[in-house]
PDB file of C-alpha atoms in Angstrom:
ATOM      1  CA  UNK A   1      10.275  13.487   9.970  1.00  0.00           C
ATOM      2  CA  UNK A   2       9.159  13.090   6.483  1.00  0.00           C
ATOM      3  CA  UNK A   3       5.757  14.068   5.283  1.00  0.00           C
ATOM      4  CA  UNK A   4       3.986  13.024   2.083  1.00  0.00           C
ATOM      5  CA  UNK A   5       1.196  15.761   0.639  1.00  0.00           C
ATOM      6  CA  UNK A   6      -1.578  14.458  -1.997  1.00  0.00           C
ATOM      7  CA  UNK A   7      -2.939  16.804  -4.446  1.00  0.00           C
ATOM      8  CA  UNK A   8      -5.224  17.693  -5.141  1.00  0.00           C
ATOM      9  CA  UNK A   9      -7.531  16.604  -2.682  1.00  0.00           C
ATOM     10  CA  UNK A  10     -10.319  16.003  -4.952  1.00  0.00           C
ATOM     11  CA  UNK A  11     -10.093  15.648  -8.466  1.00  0.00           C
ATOM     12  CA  UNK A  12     -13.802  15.335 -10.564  1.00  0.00           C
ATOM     13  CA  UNK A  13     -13.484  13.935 -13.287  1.00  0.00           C
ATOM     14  CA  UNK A  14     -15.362  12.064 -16.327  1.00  0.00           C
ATOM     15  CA  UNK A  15     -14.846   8.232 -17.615  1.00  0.00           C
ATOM     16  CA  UNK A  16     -12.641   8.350 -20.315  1.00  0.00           C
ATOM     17  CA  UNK A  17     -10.180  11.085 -19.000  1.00  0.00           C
ATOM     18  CA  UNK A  18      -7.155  11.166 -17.532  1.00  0.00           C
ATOM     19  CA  UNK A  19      -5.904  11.552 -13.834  1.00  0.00           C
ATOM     20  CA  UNK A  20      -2.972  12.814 -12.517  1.00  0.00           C
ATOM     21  CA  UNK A  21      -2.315  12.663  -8.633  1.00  0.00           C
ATOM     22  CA  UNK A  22       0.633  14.498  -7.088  1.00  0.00           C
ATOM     23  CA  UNK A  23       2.640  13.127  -3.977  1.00  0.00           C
ATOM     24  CA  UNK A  24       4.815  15.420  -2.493  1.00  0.00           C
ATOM     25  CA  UNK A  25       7.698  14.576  -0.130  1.00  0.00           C
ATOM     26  CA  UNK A  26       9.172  16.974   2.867  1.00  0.00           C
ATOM     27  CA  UNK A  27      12.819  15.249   2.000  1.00  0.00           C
ATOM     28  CA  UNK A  28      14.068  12.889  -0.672  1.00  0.00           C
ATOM     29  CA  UNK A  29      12.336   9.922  -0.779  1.00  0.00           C
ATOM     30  CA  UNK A  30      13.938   6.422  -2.254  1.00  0.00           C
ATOM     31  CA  UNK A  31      12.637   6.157  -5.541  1.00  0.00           C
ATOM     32  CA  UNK A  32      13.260   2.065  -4.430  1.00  0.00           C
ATOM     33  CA  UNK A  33      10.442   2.614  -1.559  1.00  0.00           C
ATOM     34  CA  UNK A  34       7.812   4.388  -2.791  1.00  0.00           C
ATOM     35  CA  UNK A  35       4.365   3.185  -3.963  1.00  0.00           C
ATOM     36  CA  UNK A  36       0.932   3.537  -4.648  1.00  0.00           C
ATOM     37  CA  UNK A  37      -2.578   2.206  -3.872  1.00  0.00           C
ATOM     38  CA  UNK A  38      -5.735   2.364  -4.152  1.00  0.00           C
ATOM     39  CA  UNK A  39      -8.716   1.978  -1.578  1.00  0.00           C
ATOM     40  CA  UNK A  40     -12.603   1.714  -2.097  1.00  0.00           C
ATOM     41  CA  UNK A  41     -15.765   2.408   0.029  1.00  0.00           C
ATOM     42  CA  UNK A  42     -15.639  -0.452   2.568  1.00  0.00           C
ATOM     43  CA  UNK A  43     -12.364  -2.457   1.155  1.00  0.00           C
ATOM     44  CA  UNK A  44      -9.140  -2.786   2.012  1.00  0.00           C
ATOM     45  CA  UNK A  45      -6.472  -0.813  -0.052  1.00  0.00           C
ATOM     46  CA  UNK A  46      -5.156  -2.326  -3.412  1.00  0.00           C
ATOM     47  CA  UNK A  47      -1.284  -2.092  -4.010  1.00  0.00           C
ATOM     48  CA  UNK A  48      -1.146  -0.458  -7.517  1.00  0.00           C
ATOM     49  CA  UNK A  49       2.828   0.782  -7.927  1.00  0.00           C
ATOM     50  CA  UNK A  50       5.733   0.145  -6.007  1.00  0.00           C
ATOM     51  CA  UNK A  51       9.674   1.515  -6.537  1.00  0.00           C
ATOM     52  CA  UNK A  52       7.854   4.546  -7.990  1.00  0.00           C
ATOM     53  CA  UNK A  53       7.317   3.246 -11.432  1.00  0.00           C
ATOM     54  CA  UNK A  54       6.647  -0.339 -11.346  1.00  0.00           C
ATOM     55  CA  UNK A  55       2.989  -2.429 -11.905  1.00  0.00           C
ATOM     56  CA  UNK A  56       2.060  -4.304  -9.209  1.00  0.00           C
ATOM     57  CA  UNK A  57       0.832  -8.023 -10.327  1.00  0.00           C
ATOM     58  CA  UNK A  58      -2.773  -7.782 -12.321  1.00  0.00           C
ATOM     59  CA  UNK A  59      -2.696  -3.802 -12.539  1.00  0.00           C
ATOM     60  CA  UNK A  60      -4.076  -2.697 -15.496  1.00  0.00           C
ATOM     61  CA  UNK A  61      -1.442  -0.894 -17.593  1.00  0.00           C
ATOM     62  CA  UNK A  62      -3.464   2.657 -17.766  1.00  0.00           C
ATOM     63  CA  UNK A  63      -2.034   3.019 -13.984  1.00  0.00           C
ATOM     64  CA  UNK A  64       1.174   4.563 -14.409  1.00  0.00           C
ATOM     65  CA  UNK A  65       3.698   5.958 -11.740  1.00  0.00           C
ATOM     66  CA  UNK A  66       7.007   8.151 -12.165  1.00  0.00           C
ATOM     67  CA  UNK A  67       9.381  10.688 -10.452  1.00  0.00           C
ATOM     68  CA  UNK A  68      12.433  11.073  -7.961  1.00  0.00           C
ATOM     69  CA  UNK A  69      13.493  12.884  -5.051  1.00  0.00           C
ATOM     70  CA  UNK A  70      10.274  14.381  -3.635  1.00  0.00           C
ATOM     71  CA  UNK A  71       7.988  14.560  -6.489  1.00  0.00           C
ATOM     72  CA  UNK A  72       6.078  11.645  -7.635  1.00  0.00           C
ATOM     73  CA  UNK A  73       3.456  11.242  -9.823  1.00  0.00           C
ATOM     74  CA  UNK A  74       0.758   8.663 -10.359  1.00  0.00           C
ATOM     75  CA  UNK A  75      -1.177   8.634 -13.718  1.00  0.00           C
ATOM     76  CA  UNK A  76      -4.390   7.378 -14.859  1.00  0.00           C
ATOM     77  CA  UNK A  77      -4.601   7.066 -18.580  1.00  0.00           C
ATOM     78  CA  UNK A  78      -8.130   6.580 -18.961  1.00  0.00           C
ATOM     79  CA  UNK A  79     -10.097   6.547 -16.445  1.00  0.00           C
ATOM     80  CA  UNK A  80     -12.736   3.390 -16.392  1.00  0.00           C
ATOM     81  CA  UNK A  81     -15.549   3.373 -14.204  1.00  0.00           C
ATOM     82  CA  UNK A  82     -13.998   1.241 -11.113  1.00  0.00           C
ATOM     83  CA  UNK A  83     -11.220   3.492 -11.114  1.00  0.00           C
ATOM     84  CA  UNK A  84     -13.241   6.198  -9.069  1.00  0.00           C
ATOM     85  CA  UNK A  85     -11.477   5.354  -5.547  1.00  0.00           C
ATOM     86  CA  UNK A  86      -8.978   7.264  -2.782  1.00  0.00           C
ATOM     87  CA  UNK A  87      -5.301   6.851  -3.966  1.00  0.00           C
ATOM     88  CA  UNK A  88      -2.410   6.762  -1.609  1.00  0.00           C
ATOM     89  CA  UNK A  89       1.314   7.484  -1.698  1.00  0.00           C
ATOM     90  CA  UNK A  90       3.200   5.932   0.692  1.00  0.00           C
ATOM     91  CA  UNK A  91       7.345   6.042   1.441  1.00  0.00           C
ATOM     92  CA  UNK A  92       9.389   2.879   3.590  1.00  0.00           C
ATOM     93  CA  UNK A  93      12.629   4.036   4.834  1.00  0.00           C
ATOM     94  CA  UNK A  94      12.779   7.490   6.768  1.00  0.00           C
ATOM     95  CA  UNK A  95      11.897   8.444   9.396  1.00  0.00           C
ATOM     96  CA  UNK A  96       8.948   7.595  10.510  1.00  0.00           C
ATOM     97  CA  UNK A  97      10.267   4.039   8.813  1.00  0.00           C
ATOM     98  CA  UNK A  98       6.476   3.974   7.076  1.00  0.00           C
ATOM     99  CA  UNK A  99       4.443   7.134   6.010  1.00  0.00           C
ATOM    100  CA  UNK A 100       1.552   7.577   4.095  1.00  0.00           C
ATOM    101  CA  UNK A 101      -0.490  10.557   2.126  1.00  0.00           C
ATOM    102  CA  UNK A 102      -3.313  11.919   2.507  1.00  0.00           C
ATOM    103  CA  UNK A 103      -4.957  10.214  -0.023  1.00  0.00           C
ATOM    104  CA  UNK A 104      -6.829  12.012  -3.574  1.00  0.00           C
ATOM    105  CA  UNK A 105     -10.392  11.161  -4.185  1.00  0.00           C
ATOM    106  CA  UNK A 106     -11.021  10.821  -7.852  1.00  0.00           C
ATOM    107  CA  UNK A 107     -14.923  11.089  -8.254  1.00  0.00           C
ATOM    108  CA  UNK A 108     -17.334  10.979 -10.862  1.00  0.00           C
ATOM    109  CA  UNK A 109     -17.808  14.928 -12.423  1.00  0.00           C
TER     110      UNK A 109
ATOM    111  CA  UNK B   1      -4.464 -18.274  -2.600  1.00  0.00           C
ATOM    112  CA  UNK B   2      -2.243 -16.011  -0.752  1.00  0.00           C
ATOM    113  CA  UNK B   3      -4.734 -14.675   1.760  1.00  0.00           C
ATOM    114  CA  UNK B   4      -4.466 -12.985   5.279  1.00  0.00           C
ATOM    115  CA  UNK B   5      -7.162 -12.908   7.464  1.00  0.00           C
ATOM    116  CA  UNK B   6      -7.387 -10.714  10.967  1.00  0.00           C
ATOM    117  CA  UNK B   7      -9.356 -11.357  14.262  1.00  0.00           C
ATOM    118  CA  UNK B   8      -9.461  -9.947  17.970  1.00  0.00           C
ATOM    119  CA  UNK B   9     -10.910  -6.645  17.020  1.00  0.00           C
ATOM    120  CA  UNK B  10     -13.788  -5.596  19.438  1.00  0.00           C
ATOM    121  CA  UNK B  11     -15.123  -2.816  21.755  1.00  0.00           C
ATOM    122  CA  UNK B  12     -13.113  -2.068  24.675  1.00  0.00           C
ATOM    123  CA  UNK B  13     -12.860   0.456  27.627  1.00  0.00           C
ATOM    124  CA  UNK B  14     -10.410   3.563  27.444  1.00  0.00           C
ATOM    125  CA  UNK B  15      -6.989   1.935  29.419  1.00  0.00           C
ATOM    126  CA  UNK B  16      -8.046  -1.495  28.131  1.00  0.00           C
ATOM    127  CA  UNK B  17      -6.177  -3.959  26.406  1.00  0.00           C
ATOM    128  CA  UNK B  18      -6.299  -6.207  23.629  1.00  0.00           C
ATOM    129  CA  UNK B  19      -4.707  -8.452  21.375  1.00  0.00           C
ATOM    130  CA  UNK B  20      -5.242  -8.432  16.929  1.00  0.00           C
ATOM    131  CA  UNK B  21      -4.146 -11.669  15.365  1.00  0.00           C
ATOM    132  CA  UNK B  22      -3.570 -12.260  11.667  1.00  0.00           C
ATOM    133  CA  UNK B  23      -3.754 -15.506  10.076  1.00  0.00           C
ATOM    134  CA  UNK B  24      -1.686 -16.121   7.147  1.00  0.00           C
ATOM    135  CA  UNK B  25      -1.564 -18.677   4.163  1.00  0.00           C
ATOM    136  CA  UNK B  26      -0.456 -18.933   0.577  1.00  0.00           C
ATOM    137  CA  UNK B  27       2.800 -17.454   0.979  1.00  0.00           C
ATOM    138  CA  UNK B  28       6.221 -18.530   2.878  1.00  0.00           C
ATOM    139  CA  UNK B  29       5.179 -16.110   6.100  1.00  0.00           C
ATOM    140  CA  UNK B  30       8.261 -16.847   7.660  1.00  0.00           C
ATOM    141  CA  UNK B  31      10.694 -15.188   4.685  1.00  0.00           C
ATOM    142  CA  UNK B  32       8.174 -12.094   4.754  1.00  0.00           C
ATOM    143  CA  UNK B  33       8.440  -8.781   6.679  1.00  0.00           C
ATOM    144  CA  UNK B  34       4.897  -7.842   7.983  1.00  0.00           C
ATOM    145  CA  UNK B  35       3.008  -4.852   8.913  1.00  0.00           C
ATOM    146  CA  UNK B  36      -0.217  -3.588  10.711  1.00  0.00           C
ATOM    147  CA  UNK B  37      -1.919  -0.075   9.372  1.00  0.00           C
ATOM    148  CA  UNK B  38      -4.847   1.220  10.847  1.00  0.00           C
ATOM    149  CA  UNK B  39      -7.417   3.658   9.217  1.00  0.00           C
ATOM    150  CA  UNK B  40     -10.164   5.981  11.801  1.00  0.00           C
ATOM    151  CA  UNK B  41     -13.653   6.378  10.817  1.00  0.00           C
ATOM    152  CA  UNK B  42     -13.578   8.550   7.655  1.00  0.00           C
ATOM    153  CA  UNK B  43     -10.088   9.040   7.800  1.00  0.00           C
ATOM    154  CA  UNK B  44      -6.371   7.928   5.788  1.00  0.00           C
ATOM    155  CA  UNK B  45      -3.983   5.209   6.288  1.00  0.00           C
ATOM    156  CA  UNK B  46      -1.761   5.050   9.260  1.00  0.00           C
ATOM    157  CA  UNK B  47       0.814   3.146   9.705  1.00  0.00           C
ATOM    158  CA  UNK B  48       1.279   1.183  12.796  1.00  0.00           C
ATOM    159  CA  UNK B  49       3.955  -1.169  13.604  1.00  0.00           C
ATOM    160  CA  UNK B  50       6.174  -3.344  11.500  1.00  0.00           C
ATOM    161  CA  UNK B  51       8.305  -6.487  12.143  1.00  0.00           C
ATOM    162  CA  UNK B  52      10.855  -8.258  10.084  1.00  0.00           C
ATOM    163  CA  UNK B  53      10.547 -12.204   8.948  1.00  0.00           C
ATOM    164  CA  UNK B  54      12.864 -13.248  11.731  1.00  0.00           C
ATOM    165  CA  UNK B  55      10.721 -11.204  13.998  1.00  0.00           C
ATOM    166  CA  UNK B  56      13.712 -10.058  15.757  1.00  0.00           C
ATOM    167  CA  UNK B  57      13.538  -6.248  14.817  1.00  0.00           C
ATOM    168  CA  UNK B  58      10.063  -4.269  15.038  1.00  0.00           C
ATOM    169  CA  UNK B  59       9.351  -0.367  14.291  1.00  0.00           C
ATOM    170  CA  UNK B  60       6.483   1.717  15.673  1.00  0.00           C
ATOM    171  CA  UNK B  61       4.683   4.875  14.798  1.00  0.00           C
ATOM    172  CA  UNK B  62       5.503   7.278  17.907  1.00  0.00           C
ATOM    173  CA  UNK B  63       1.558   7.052  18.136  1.00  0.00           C
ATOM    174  CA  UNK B  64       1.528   3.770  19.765  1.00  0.00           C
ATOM    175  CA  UNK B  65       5.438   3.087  20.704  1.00  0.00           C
ATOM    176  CA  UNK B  66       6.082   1.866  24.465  1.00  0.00           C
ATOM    177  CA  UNK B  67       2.060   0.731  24.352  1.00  0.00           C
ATOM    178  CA  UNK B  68       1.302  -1.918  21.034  1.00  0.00           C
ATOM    179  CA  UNK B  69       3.505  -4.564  20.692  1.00  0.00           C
ATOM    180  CA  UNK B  70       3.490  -6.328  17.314  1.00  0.00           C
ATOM    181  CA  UNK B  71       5.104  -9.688  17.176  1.00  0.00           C
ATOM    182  CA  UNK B  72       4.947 -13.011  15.110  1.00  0.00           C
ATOM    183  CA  UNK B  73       5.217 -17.050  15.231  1.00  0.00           C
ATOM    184  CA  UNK B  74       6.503 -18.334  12.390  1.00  0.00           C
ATOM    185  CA  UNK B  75       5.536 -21.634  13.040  1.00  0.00           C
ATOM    186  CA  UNK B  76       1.715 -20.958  13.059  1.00  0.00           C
ATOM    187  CA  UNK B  77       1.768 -18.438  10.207  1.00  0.00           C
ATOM    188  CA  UNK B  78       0.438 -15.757  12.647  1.00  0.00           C
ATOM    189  CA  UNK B  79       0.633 -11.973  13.220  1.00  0.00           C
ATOM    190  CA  UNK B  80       0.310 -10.884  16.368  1.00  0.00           C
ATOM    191  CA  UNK B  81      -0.597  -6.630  17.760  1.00  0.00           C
ATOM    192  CA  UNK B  82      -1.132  -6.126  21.247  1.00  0.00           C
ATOM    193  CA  UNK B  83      -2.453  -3.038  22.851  1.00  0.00           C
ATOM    194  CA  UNK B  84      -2.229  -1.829  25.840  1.00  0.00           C
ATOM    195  CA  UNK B  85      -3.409   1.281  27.213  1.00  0.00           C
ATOM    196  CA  UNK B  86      -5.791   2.231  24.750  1.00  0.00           C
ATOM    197  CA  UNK B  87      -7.504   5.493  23.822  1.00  0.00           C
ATOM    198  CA  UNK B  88     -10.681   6.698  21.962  1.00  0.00           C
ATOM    199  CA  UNK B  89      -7.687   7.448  19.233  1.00  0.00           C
ATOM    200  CA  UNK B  90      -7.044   4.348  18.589  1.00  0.00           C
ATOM    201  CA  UNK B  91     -10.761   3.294  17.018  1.00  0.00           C
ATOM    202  CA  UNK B  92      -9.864   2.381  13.423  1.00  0.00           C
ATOM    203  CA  UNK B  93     -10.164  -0.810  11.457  1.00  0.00           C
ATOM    204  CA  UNK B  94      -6.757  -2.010  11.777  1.00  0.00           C
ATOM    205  CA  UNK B  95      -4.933  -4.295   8.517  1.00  0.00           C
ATOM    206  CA  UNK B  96      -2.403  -6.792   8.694  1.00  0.00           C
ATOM    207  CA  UNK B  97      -0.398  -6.674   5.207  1.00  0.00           C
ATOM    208  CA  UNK B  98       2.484  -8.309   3.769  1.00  0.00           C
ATOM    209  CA  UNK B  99       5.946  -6.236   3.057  1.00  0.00           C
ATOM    210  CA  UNK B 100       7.288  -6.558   0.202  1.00  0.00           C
ATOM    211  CA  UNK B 101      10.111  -4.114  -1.877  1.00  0.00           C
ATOM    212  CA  UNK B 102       8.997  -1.930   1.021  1.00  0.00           C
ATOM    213  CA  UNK B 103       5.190  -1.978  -0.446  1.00  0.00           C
ATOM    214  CA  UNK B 104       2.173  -3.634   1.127  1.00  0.00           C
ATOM    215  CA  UNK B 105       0.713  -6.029  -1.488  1.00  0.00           C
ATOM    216  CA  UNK B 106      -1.142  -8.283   0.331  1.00  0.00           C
ATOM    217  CA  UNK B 107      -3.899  -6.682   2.794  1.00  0.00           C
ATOM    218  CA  UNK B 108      -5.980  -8.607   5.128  1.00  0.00           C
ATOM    219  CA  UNK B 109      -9.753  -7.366   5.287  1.00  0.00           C
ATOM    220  CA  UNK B 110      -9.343  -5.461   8.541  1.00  0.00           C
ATOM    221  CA  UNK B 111     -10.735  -5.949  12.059  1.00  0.00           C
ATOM    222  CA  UNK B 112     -12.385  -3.050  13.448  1.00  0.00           C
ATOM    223  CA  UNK B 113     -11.525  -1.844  17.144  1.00  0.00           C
ATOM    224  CA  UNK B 114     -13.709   0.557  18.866  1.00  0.00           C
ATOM    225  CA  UNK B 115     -12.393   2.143  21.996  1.00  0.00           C
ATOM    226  CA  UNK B 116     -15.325   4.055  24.196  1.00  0.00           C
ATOM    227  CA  UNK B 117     -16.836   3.843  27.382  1.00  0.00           C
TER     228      UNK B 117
END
């Protein structure tokens, strides 16, 4: 059963700097099937990546993802103020056929 | 404006059943592979239960397998989860979303289910 681990947990940080969220995966992941999104207070989540690397339709280009295999890696260039939110990883295709993170709150420092 | 919109959540007994809909328009929902996720109070993203745009193959998290059935009718753009046998476990707002490149980029608001006595 594959697993997907967020880190850090929390990561404080100031407008104007840059994130860097970490999404670990127990096996090899399909670069094809793996995404990104992000969720605020009382909203449902927001797809921001997909196939690892690729924009989702209307995403800002500061949100950046990369990596293969079982390390993935979603960026944040500069962070704007209505970027502070919970970001999640998430595979489709092993087993279980859907997983998600544990999400990484970026807050304000 | 593609849009999905979810209904049937509600307070119910442990052991109780009920049944989520999801509405959908703005899209061709019958060439699209659909998904619920759920999230607990103050908790992550689950997944759920998934179903292809024939409808004829569905997945489940062992979670809720042999008790939620997800299922779909093409013909009135609607999503269908029903639950049987509930638990306190399963309280979470629960999402319908659209499946796409196997990401979720369209998200219903969520209908919240509350299982107590």
């Amino acid at each position: 059963e594959i697993v997907l681990t967020q880190s850090p947990g929390t990561l404080s940080l100031s407008p104007g700097e840059r994130a860097t969220l970490s999404c670990r995966a127990s096996q090899s992941v399909s670069s094809s099937y793996l995404a990104w999104y992000q969720q605020k207070p009382g909203q449902a989540p927001r797809l921001l990546i997909y196939s690892a690397s690729s924009r989702a339709t209307g995403i800002p280009d500061r949100f950046s993802g990369s990596g293969s295999g079982t390390d993935f890696t979603l960026t944040i260039s500069r962070l704007e103020p209505e970027d502070f939110a919970v970001y999640y990883c998430q595979q489709y295709g092993s087993s279980p056929l859907l997983t998600f993170g544990g999400g990484t709150k970026v807050e304000i420092k | 404006e593609v849009q999905l919109l979810e209904s049937g959540g509600g307070l119910v007994q442990p052991g109780g059943s009920l049944r989520l809909s999801c509405a959908a328009s703005g899209f061709t929902f019958s060439s699209s592979g659909m998904t619920w996720v759920r999230q607990a109070p103050g908790k992550g993203l689950e997944w759920v239960s998934v179903i292809v745009s024939g409808g004829l193959t569905t997945h489940y998290a062992d979670a809720v397998k042999g008790r939620f059935t997800i299922s779909r009718d093409n013909s009135k753009n609607m999503l269908y989860l029903q639950m049987n046998s509930l638990r306190a476990e399963d309280t979470a707002v629960y999402y319908c979303a659209r499946v796409s490149r196997g990401a979720m980029d369209v998200w219903g608001q969520g209908t919240t289910l509350t299982v107590s006595s």
